mmCIF file of C-alpha atoms in Angstrom:
data_model
loop_
_atom_site.group_PDB
_atom_site.id
_atom_site.type_symbol
_atom_site.label_atom_id
_atom_site.label_comp_id
_atom_site.label_asym_id
_atom_site.label_seq_id
_atom_site.Cartn_x
_atom_site.Cartn_y
_atom_site.Cartn_z
ATOM 1 C CA MET A 1 21.814 409.019 103.469
ATOM 2 C CA ARG A 2 18.351 409.575 104.858
ATOM 3 C CA SER A 3 17.391 408.692 108.317
ATOM 4 C CA PHE A 4 14.376 408.001 110.413
ATOM 5 C CA ARG A 5 13.421 406.791 113.829
ATOM 6 C CA TYR A 6 10.750 404.019 114.661
ATOM 7 C CA GLY A 7 9.811 404.507 118.395
ATOM 8 C CA GLY A 8 10.125 408.222 119.162
ATOM 9 C CA ARG A 9 13.109 410.395 119.581
ATOM 10 C CA LYS A 10 14.818 407.355 121.650
ATOM 11 C CA GLY A 11 13.876 404.937 119.373
ATOM 12 C CA GLN A 12 16.134 403.069 116.748
ATOM 13 C CA LEU A 13 17.690 405.216 114.071
ATOM 14 C CA PHE A 14 17.376 403.633 110.631
ATOM 15 C CA SER A 15 19.137 404.936 107.431
ATOM 16 C CA LEU A 16 18.768 404.638 103.967
ATOM 17 C CA LYS A 17 21.227 405.373 101.119
ATOM 18 C CA THR A 18 20.963 406.463 97.648
ATOM 19 C CA GLY A 19 21.060 404.023 94.753
ATOM 20 C CA GLU A 20 23.244 405.719 92.561
ATOM 21 C CA ASP A 21 22.171 403.271 89.442
ATOM 22 C CA LEU A 22 18.573 403.729 90.135
ATOM 23 C CA VAL A 23 15.906 406.007 89.261
ATOM 24 C CA VAL A 24 12.392 406.001 90.266
ATOM 25 C CA VAL A 25 9.289 407.407 88.328
ATOM 26 C CA ARG A 26 5.619 408.017 88.949
ATOM 27 C CA THR A 27 2.839 408.707 86.634
ATOM 28 C CA GLN A 28 0.043 410.626 87.335
ATOM 29 C CA SER A 29 -2.577 407.945 85.728
ATOM 30 C CA ARG A 30 -0.840 405.265 87.490
ATOM 31 C CA ARG A 31 -0.360 403.673 84.373
ATOM 32 C CA PRO A 32 3.264 402.516 83.027
ATOM 33 C CA LEU A 33 5.816 404.882 81.878
ATOM 34 C CA ASP A 34 5.964 403.607 78.444
ATOM 35 C CA ALA A 35 2.077 404.511 77.858
ATOM 36 C CA ALA A 36 2.936 408.127 78.805
ATOM 37 C CA ALA A 37 6.396 408.551 77.104
ATOM 38 C CA GLN A 38 5.426 409.709 73.713
ATOM 39 C CA SER A 39 8.548 412.102 72.655
ATOM 40 C CA PRO A 40 11.352 411.055 70.815
ATOM 41 C CA GLN A 41 13.536 412.106 73.574
ATOM 42 C CA ALA A 42 11.735 410.340 76.255
ATOM 43 C CA ARG A 43 11.443 407.055 74.186
ATOM 44 C CA GLN A 44 15.217 407.041 73.723
ATOM 45 C CA ALA A 45 15.577 407.430 77.340
ATOM 46 C CA LEU A 46 13.103 404.926 78.457
ATOM 47 C CA SER A 47 15.025 402.346 75.877
ATOM 48 C CA ASP A 48 18.123 402.809 77.664
ATOM 49 C CA LEU A 49 16.517 402.044 80.913
ATOM 50 C CA GLU A 50 16.627 398.547 82.625
ATOM 51 C CA PRO A 51 13.185 397.789 84.531
ATOM 52 C CA VAL A 52 13.953 396.568 87.896
ATOM 53 C CA HIS A 53 10.612 396.558 89.674
ATOM 54 C CA ARG A 54 6.999 398.143 89.202
ATOM 55 C CA PHE A 55 4.705 398.838 92.027
ATOM 56 C CA GLN A 56 1.554 398.420 90.004
ATOM 57 C CA HIS A 57 -1.171 399.727 92.299
ATOM 58 C CA ALA A 58 0.958 403.118 93.074
ATOM 59 C CA GLY A 59 1.932 403.797 89.232
ATOM 60 C CA VAL A 60 5.783 403.487 90.213
ATOM 61 C CA GLU A 61 8.496 401.992 88.399
ATOM 62 C CA ILE A 62 12.154 401.713 89.240
ATOM 63 C CA PHE A 63 14.537 401.359 86.318
ATOM 64 C CA ARG A 64 18.597 400.897 86.458
ATOM 65 C CA TYR A 65 20.782 403.388 84.153
ATOM 66 C CA PRO A 66 22.841 401.703 81.526
ATOM 67 C CA HIS A 67 26.328 400.638 82.377
ATOM 68 C CA THR A 68 27.799 403.514 79.609
ATOM 69 C CA VAL A 69 25.909 406.189 81.905
ATOM 70 C CA ARG A 70 28.018 406.656 84.945
ATOM 71 C CA ARG A 71 28.705 410.501 85.467
ATOM 72 C CA PRO A 72 26.153 412.329 88.049
ATOM 73 C CA SER A 73 25.530 415.114 85.178
ATOM 74 C CA ALA A 74 24.445 412.556 82.514
ATOM 75 C CA ARG A 75 22.079 410.500 84.960
ATOM 76 C CA GLY A 76 20.757 413.806 85.969
ATOM 77 C CA ALA A 77 19.981 414.659 82.552
ATOM 78 C CA ILE A 78 17.946 411.596 81.876
ATOM 79 C CA ARG A 79 15.885 412.101 85.122
ATOM 80 C CA ALA A 80 15.160 415.702 83.776
ATOM 81 C CA THR A 81 13.952 414.299 80.216
ATOM 82 C CA LEU A 82 11.739 411.831 82.148
ATOM 83 C CA LYS A 83 10.185 414.739 84.723
ATOM 84 C CA SER A 84 9.610 416.538 81.302
ATOM 85 C CA VAL A 85 7.296 413.978 80.256
ATOM 86 C CA LYS A 86 3.552 414.830 80.192
ATOM 87 C CA GLY A 87 1.824 412.750 82.943
ATOM 88 C CA VAL A 88 4.917 412.199 85.116
ATOM 89 C CA GLN A 89 4.304 413.172 88.535
ATOM 90 C CA PHE A 90 7.818 412.619 89.788
ATOM 91 C CA ALA A 91 11.298 411.124 88.564
ATOM 92 C CA GLY A 92 14.100 411.078 91.187
ATOM 93 C CA GLN A 93 16.696 409.089 92.860
ATOM 94 C CA VAL A 94 15.890 405.918 94.778
ATOM 95 C CA LEU A 95 16.956 405.150 98.302
ATOM 96 C CA ILE A 96 18.287 401.513 99.471
ATOM 97 C CA ASP A 97 18.048 399.643 102.484
ATOM 98 C CA PRO A 98 21.854 398.895 103.255
ATOM 99 C CA GLN A 99 20.856 395.735 104.756
ATOM 100 C CA SER A 100 18.789 393.857 102.165
ATOM 101 C CA LYS A 101 20.198 395.922 99.305
ATOM 102 C CA THR A 102 16.419 396.328 98.216
ATOM 103 C CA PRO A 103 14.751 399.598 96.827
ATOM 104 C CA VAL A 104 12.605 401.584 99.817
ATOM 105 C CA LEU A 105 10.324 404.163 98.411
ATOM 106 C CA TYR A 106 9.040 407.109 100.330
ATOM 107 C CA THR A 107 5.690 409.023 99.751
ATOM 108 C CA GLU A 108 5.027 412.389 100.945
ATOM 109 C CA ASN A 109 3.167 411.094 103.774
ATOM 110 C CA LEU A 110 3.859 410.926 107.397
ATOM 111 C CA PHE A 111 2.852 409.042 110.486
ATOM 112 C CA VAL A 112 2.496 411.353 113.574
ATOM 113 C CA LYS A 113 1.442 410.699 117.205
ATOM 114 C CA PHE A 114 1.043 413.315 119.890
ATOM 115 C CA ASP A 115 0.896 413.092 123.553
ATOM 116 C CA ASP A 116 -2.242 411.695 124.553
ATOM 117 C CA ASP A 117 -3.299 414.736 126.778
ATOM 118 C CA LEU A 118 -3.045 417.154 124.094
ATOM 119 C CA ALA A 119 -6.346 418.729 122.511
ATOM 120 C CA GLU A 120 -7.027 417.438 118.934
ATOM 121 C CA SER A 121 -7.539 420.961 117.881
ATOM 122 C CA THR A 122 -3.811 421.659 119.007
ATOM 123 C CA CYS A 123 -2.595 418.794 117.151
ATOM 124 C CA ARG A 124 -4.272 420.012 114.175
ATOM 125 C CA LYS A 125 -2.710 423.444 114.829
ATOM 126 C CA ILE A 126 0.901 422.031 114.831
ATOM 127 C CA VAL A 127 0.255 419.786 111.754
ATOM 128 C CA LYS A 128 -0.737 422.927 109.700
ATOM 129 C CA ALA A 129 1.981 424.914 111.057
ATOM 130 C CA SER A 130 4.352 422.206 109.816
ATOM 131 C CA GLY A 131 2.953 422.673 106.376
ATOM 132 C CA LEU A 132 1.046 419.497 106.220
ATOM 133 C CA GLY A 133 -2.580 418.379 105.829
ATOM 134 C CA VAL A 134 -4.439 415.560 107.703
ATOM 135 C CA LYS A 135 -5.376 412.895 105.373
ATOM 136 C CA ARG A 136 -6.722 410.699 108.144
ATOM 137 C CA VAL A 137 -7.270 410.240 111.864
ATOM 138 C CA LEU A 138 -6.004 406.979 113.124
ATOM 139 C CA ASP A 139 -8.397 405.331 115.291
ATOM 140 C CA TYR A 140 -6.084 402.689 117.046
ATOM 141 C CA ALA A 141 -4.488 405.131 119.184
ATOM 142 C CA ARG A 142 -5.168 408.674 120.807
ATOM 143 C CA ASN A 143 -3.974 411.703 118.855
ATOM 144 C CA THR A 144 -2.566 409.861 115.988
ATOM 145 C CA PHE A 145 -2.808 411.035 112.618
ATOM 146 C CA PHE A 146 -1.748 410.199 108.956
ATOM 147 C CA VAL A 147 -0.642 413.355 107.320
ATOM 148 C CA GLU A 148 0.670 414.544 103.924
ATOM 149 C CA ALA A 149 3.127 417.053 102.697
ATOM 150 C CA SER A 150 2.619 419.249 99.593
ATOM 151 C CA GLU A 151 3.466 417.569 96.105
ATOM 152 C CA GLY A 152 7.134 417.799 95.233
ATOM 153 C CA THR A 153 8.140 417.675 98.673
ATOM 154 C CA GLY A 154 10.237 414.563 97.882
ATOM 155 C CA GLN A 155 13.163 413.431 100.213
ATOM 156 C CA LYS A 156 12.692 416.702 102.635
ATOM 157 C CA ILE A 157 9.848 414.453 104.009
ATOM 158 C CA PHE A 158 12.560 412.961 105.905
ATOM 159 C CA ALA A 159 13.759 416.577 107.441
ATOM 160 C CA ILE A 160 10.225 417.329 108.236
ATOM 161 C CA ALA A 161 9.773 413.937 110.080
ATOM 162 C CA GLU A 162 12.751 414.634 112.121
ATOM 163 C CA SER A 163 11.722 418.216 112.928
ATOM 164 C CA LEU A 164 8.357 417.227 114.185
ATOM 165 C CA LEU A 165 9.956 414.319 116.372
ATOM 166 C CA GLY A 166 11.925 417.216 117.963
ATOM 167 C CA GLN A 167 8.919 418.879 119.026
ATOM 168 C CA LYS A 168 8.055 418.112 122.803
ATOM 169 C CA ASP A 169 4.527 417.224 122.282
ATOM 170 C CA VAL A 170 5.070 414.648 119.513
ATOM 171 C CA GLU A 171 5.620 411.016 120.561
ATOM 172 C CA LEU A 172 6.223 409.367 117.300
ATOM 173 C CA CYS A 173 6.976 410.461 113.903
ATOM 174 C CA HIS A 174 8.079 408.926 110.489
ATOM 175 C CA PRO A 175 7.863 409.034 106.936
ATOM 176 C CA GLU A 176 5.492 406.423 105.093
ATOM 177 C CA LEU A 177 7.779 403.764 103.201
ATOM 178 C CA VAL A 178 6.749 401.344 100.731
ATOM 179 C CA ARG A 179 8.872 398.346 100.266
ATOM 180 C CA GLN A 180 8.864 395.355 97.559
ATOM 181 C CA MET A 181 6.901 392.294 98.740
ATOM 182 C CA GLY A 182 8.506 389.030 98.533
ATOM 183 C CA TRP A 183 8.147 385.551 99.824
ATOM 184 C CA ARG A 184 10.537 382.912 100.997
ATOM 185 C CA THR A 185 10.244 379.369 99.722
ATOM 186 C CA ALA A 186 10.073 376.029 101.183
ATOM 187 C CA PHE A 187 9.873 372.258 100.675
ATOM 188 C CA PRO A 188 6.031 371.855 99.715
ATOM 189 C CA GLN A 189 5.815 368.504 102.027
ATOM 190 C CA GLN A 190 4.889 369.008 105.530
ATOM 191 C CA TRP A 191 8.239 368.943 107.162
ATOM 192 C CA HIS A 192 7.329 371.666 109.558
ATOM 193 C CA LEU A 193 5.215 369.075 111.775
ATOM 194 C CA LYS A 194 7.706 366.513 112.133
ATOM 195 C CA LYS A 195 10.853 364.885 111.085
ATOM 196 C CA THR A 196 10.356 363.902 107.315
ATOM 197 C CA THR A 197 12.144 362.173 104.749
ATOM 198 C CA ILE A 198 11.727 363.710 101.148
ATOM 199 C CA ASN A 199 13.178 361.887 98.335
ATOM 200 C CA GLY A 200 15.491 359.661 100.210
ATOM 201 C CA THR A 201 16.628 362.863 102.362
ATOM 202 C CA ALA A 202 15.758 363.585 106.074
ATOM 203 C CA TYR A 203 14.680 366.749 107.038
ATOM 204 C CA ASP A 204 14.829 367.792 110.710
ATOM 205 C CA ALA A 205 13.451 371.422 110.727
ATOM 206 C CA HIS A 206 10.106 370.670 112.361
ATOM 207 C CA ALA A 207 8.540 372.907 115.161
ATOM 208 C CA ASN A 208 7.743 369.889 117.029
ATOM 209 C CA VAL A 209 4.163 370.254 116.406
ATOM 210 C CA GLU A 210 3.052 366.723 117.217
ATOM 211 C CA ALA A 211 4.093 367.191 120.983
ATOM 212 C CA ALA A 212 2.024 370.284 121.122
ATOM 213 C CA TRP A 213 -0.996 368.604 120.039
ATOM 214 C CA ALA A 214 -0.957 366.764 123.247
ATOM 215 C CA LEU A 215 -1.395 370.257 124.876
ATOM 216 C CA SER A 216 -3.865 371.985 122.102
ATOM 217 C CA GLU A 217 -4.728 371.955 118.521
ATOM 218 C CA GLY A 218 -5.711 375.434 118.785
ATOM 219 C CA GLU A 219 -9.403 375.467 119.953
ATOM 220 C CA ASN A 220 -10.585 379.124 120.900
ATOM 221 C CA ILE A 221 -7.899 380.730 119.156
ATOM 222 C CA THR A 222 -8.176 382.777 115.869
ATOM 223 C CA ILE A 223 -5.192 383.134 113.573
ATOM 224 C CA ALA A 224 -4.935 385.830 111.078
ATOM 225 C CA ILE A 225 -3.091 385.277 107.673
ATOM 226 C CA ILE A 226 -2.258 388.303 106.007
ATOM 227 C CA ASP A 227 -1.024 387.708 102.752
ATOM 228 C CA ASP A 228 -1.994 387.414 98.955
ATOM 229 C CA GLY A 229 -5.423 385.747 99.324
ATOM 230 C CA VAL A 230 -7.063 382.673 100.772
ATOM 231 C CA ASP A 231 -9.225 380.165 98.821
ATOM 232 C CA LEU A 232 -12.232 380.235 101.073
ATOM 233 C CA GLU A 233 -13.766 377.227 99.403
ATOM 234 C CA HIS A 234 -10.557 374.932 100.091
ATOM 235 C CA GLU A 235 -11.732 371.842 101.581
ATOM 236 C CA GLU A 236 -9.005 371.989 104.551
ATOM 237 C CA PHE A 237 -11.011 375.130 105.683
ATOM 238 C CA ALA A 238 -14.204 373.776 105.750
ATOM 239 C CA GLY A 239 -16.521 373.445 108.813
ATOM 240 C CA SER A 240 -18.746 375.597 110.896
ATOM 241 C CA GLY A 241 -17.047 378.638 112.599
ATOM 242 C CA LYS A 242 -13.255 378.009 110.643
ATOM 243 C CA LEU A 243 -13.560 381.373 108.686
ATOM 244 C CA ILE A 244 -13.720 384.533 110.888
ATOM 245 C CA ALA A 245 -14.086 388.085 109.595
ATOM 246 C CA PRO A 246 -12.387 387.726 106.110
ATOM 247 C CA ARG A 247 -11.047 390.891 104.538
ATOM 248 C CA ASP A 248 -9.234 392.409 101.577
ATOM 249 C CA VAL A 249 -7.047 395.214 102.292
ATOM 250 C CA THR A 250 -5.928 395.966 98.729
ATOM 251 C CA ARG A 251 -9.274 395.915 97.229
ATOM 252 C CA ALA A 252 -11.137 397.356 100.090
ATOM 253 C CA ASN A 253 -13.834 394.549 100.612
ATOM 254 C CA ASP A 254 -14.701 391.544 102.413
ATOM 255 C CA ASP A 255 -13.878 388.956 99.885
ATOM 256 C CA PRO A 256 -9.970 387.898 100.122
ATOM 257 C CA ARG A 257 -9.961 385.282 97.466
ATOM 258 C CA PRO A 258 -6.572 385.135 95.554
ATOM 259 C CA GLY A 259 -6.378 387.053 92.308
ATOM 260 C CA SER A 260 -4.916 385.158 89.208
ATOM 261 C CA ARG A 261 -1.262 385.795 90.215
ATOM 262 C CA ASP A 262 -1.920 385.048 93.888
ATOM 263 C CA ASN A 263 -0.431 381.601 95.010
ATOM 264 C CA HIS A 264 1.012 382.170 98.299
ATOM 265 C CA GLY A 265 -1.610 383.006 100.977
ATOM 266 C CA THR A 266 -3.669 379.606 100.777
ATOM 267 C CA ALA A 267 -0.647 377.580 101.561
ATOM 268 C CA CYS A 268 0.478 379.519 104.478
ATOM 269 C CA ALA A 269 -3.166 379.608 105.835
ATOM 270 C CA GLY A 270 -3.150 375.624 105.340
ATOM 271 C CA VAL A 271 0.049 375.350 107.158
ATOM 272 C CA ALA A 272 -1.202 377.334 109.936
ATOM 273 C CA THR A 273 -4.848 376.386 110.437
ATOM 274 C CA GLY A 274 -5.683 373.484 107.884
ATOM 275 C CA ASN A 275 -7.944 371.172 109.411
ATOM 276 C CA GLY A 276 -6.508 367.856 108.231
ATOM 277 C CA PHE A 277 -9.453 366.358 107.092
ATOM 278 C CA HIS A 278 -8.148 365.642 103.541
ATOM 279 C CA GLY A 279 -4.635 364.848 104.590
ATOM 280 C CA ALA A 280 -2.974 368.384 104.811
ATOM 281 C CA SER A 281 -3.040 369.363 108.555
ATOM 282 C CA GLY A 282 -1.715 372.822 109.905
ATOM 283 C CA VAL A 283 0.048 373.398 113.130
ATOM 284 C CA ALA A 284 -3.361 374.452 114.914
ATOM 285 C CA PRO A 285 -6.009 372.636 112.780
ATOM 286 C CA LYS A 286 -8.922 373.447 115.261
ATOM 287 C CA ALA A 287 -8.029 377.382 115.431
ATOM 288 C CA GLY A 288 -10.010 379.850 113.673
ATOM 289 C CA LEU A 289 -8.909 381.315 110.295
ATOM 290 C CA MET A 290 -9.023 385.135 109.700
ATOM 291 C CA ALA A 291 -7.763 385.475 106.067
ATOM 292 C CA ILE A 292 -6.765 388.907 104.918
ATOM 293 C CA ARG A 293 -5.717 389.881 101.560
ATOM 294 C CA TYR A 294 -3.121 392.447 101.321
ATOM 295 C CA ALA A 295 -1.368 391.678 97.912
ATOM 296 C CA SER A 296 0.398 395.141 96.869
ATOM 297 C CA PRO A 297 2.872 397.338 98.246
ATOM 298 C CA LEU A 298 0.746 400.174 99.530
ATOM 299 C CA GLY A 299 2.970 401.474 102.114
ATOM 300 C CA SER A 300 3.659 401.189 105.852
ATOM 301 C CA GLN A 301 0.257 402.844 106.792
ATOM 302 C CA SER A 302 -1.935 400.660 104.815
ATOM 303 C CA GLU A 303 0.116 397.556 106.059
ATOM 304 C CA ALA A 304 -0.782 398.913 109.436
ATOM 305 C CA ASP A 305 -4.370 399.133 108.478
ATOM 306 C CA ALA A 306 -3.946 395.154 107.717
ATOM 307 C CA PHE A 307 -3.488 394.483 111.036
ATOM 308 C CA ILE A 308 -6.247 397.033 112.619
#
């Protein structure tokens, strides 16, 4: 069990448990493991594992041990074989969110915020004394840093975060965590606007939008949609001033158009801000749309960057 706190020393404590039947592997090249595993032993170990999820942009894959391999020593032997593969940076245990039952990956990075009145040089000395290096100085709060531990730190990163948080000059500190992205599905018709009948069935799950329109349709408001991309040429986003400061956090450019596998963000943007000129009105049809593409599980710090 590993624990961390969001919100400082008195913040909420979160715990992650070990997924005993899972193993996580990261390659140095960020390519799939099967491209690196060349030895007969590695090939055999890989063939016995069931793929669970791949974090493509990070070069990380999660596998499930076969049901026939239950003893910890046998699972440890498989991890050791995977670690020995040339090009494998890490092979180890997976942590699980006990609430959602989904894997949570930890990097060897930390978010840390020091007291506002501390000199930056003092902050850097504390970081260095903790065996860490500064990757980035974050500009959305004073004395806030994104720092890294040495390669191979592994789950000790949680203890490092706890130790730092215990220091009197540290306000916030927690590890960077990576979670699998997922979407909630819903009916495609516009049931969110008003009570609707679809194929003879009545759906009353709307947000009372028609009544809200009597007060405002979103004028002088900008809505940011952080999702897997938005079709900027869609007819429901046409009009002067509709699109505001588009950004792609994943590709690090200003073009948030969806990729070939991205099919969620445009629909969400339409639900929020579609102008209704062609029959698909959003909740705030006269609001501006800030389309931000965030299409990969890059970690909690990159997710924060999407908001900034």
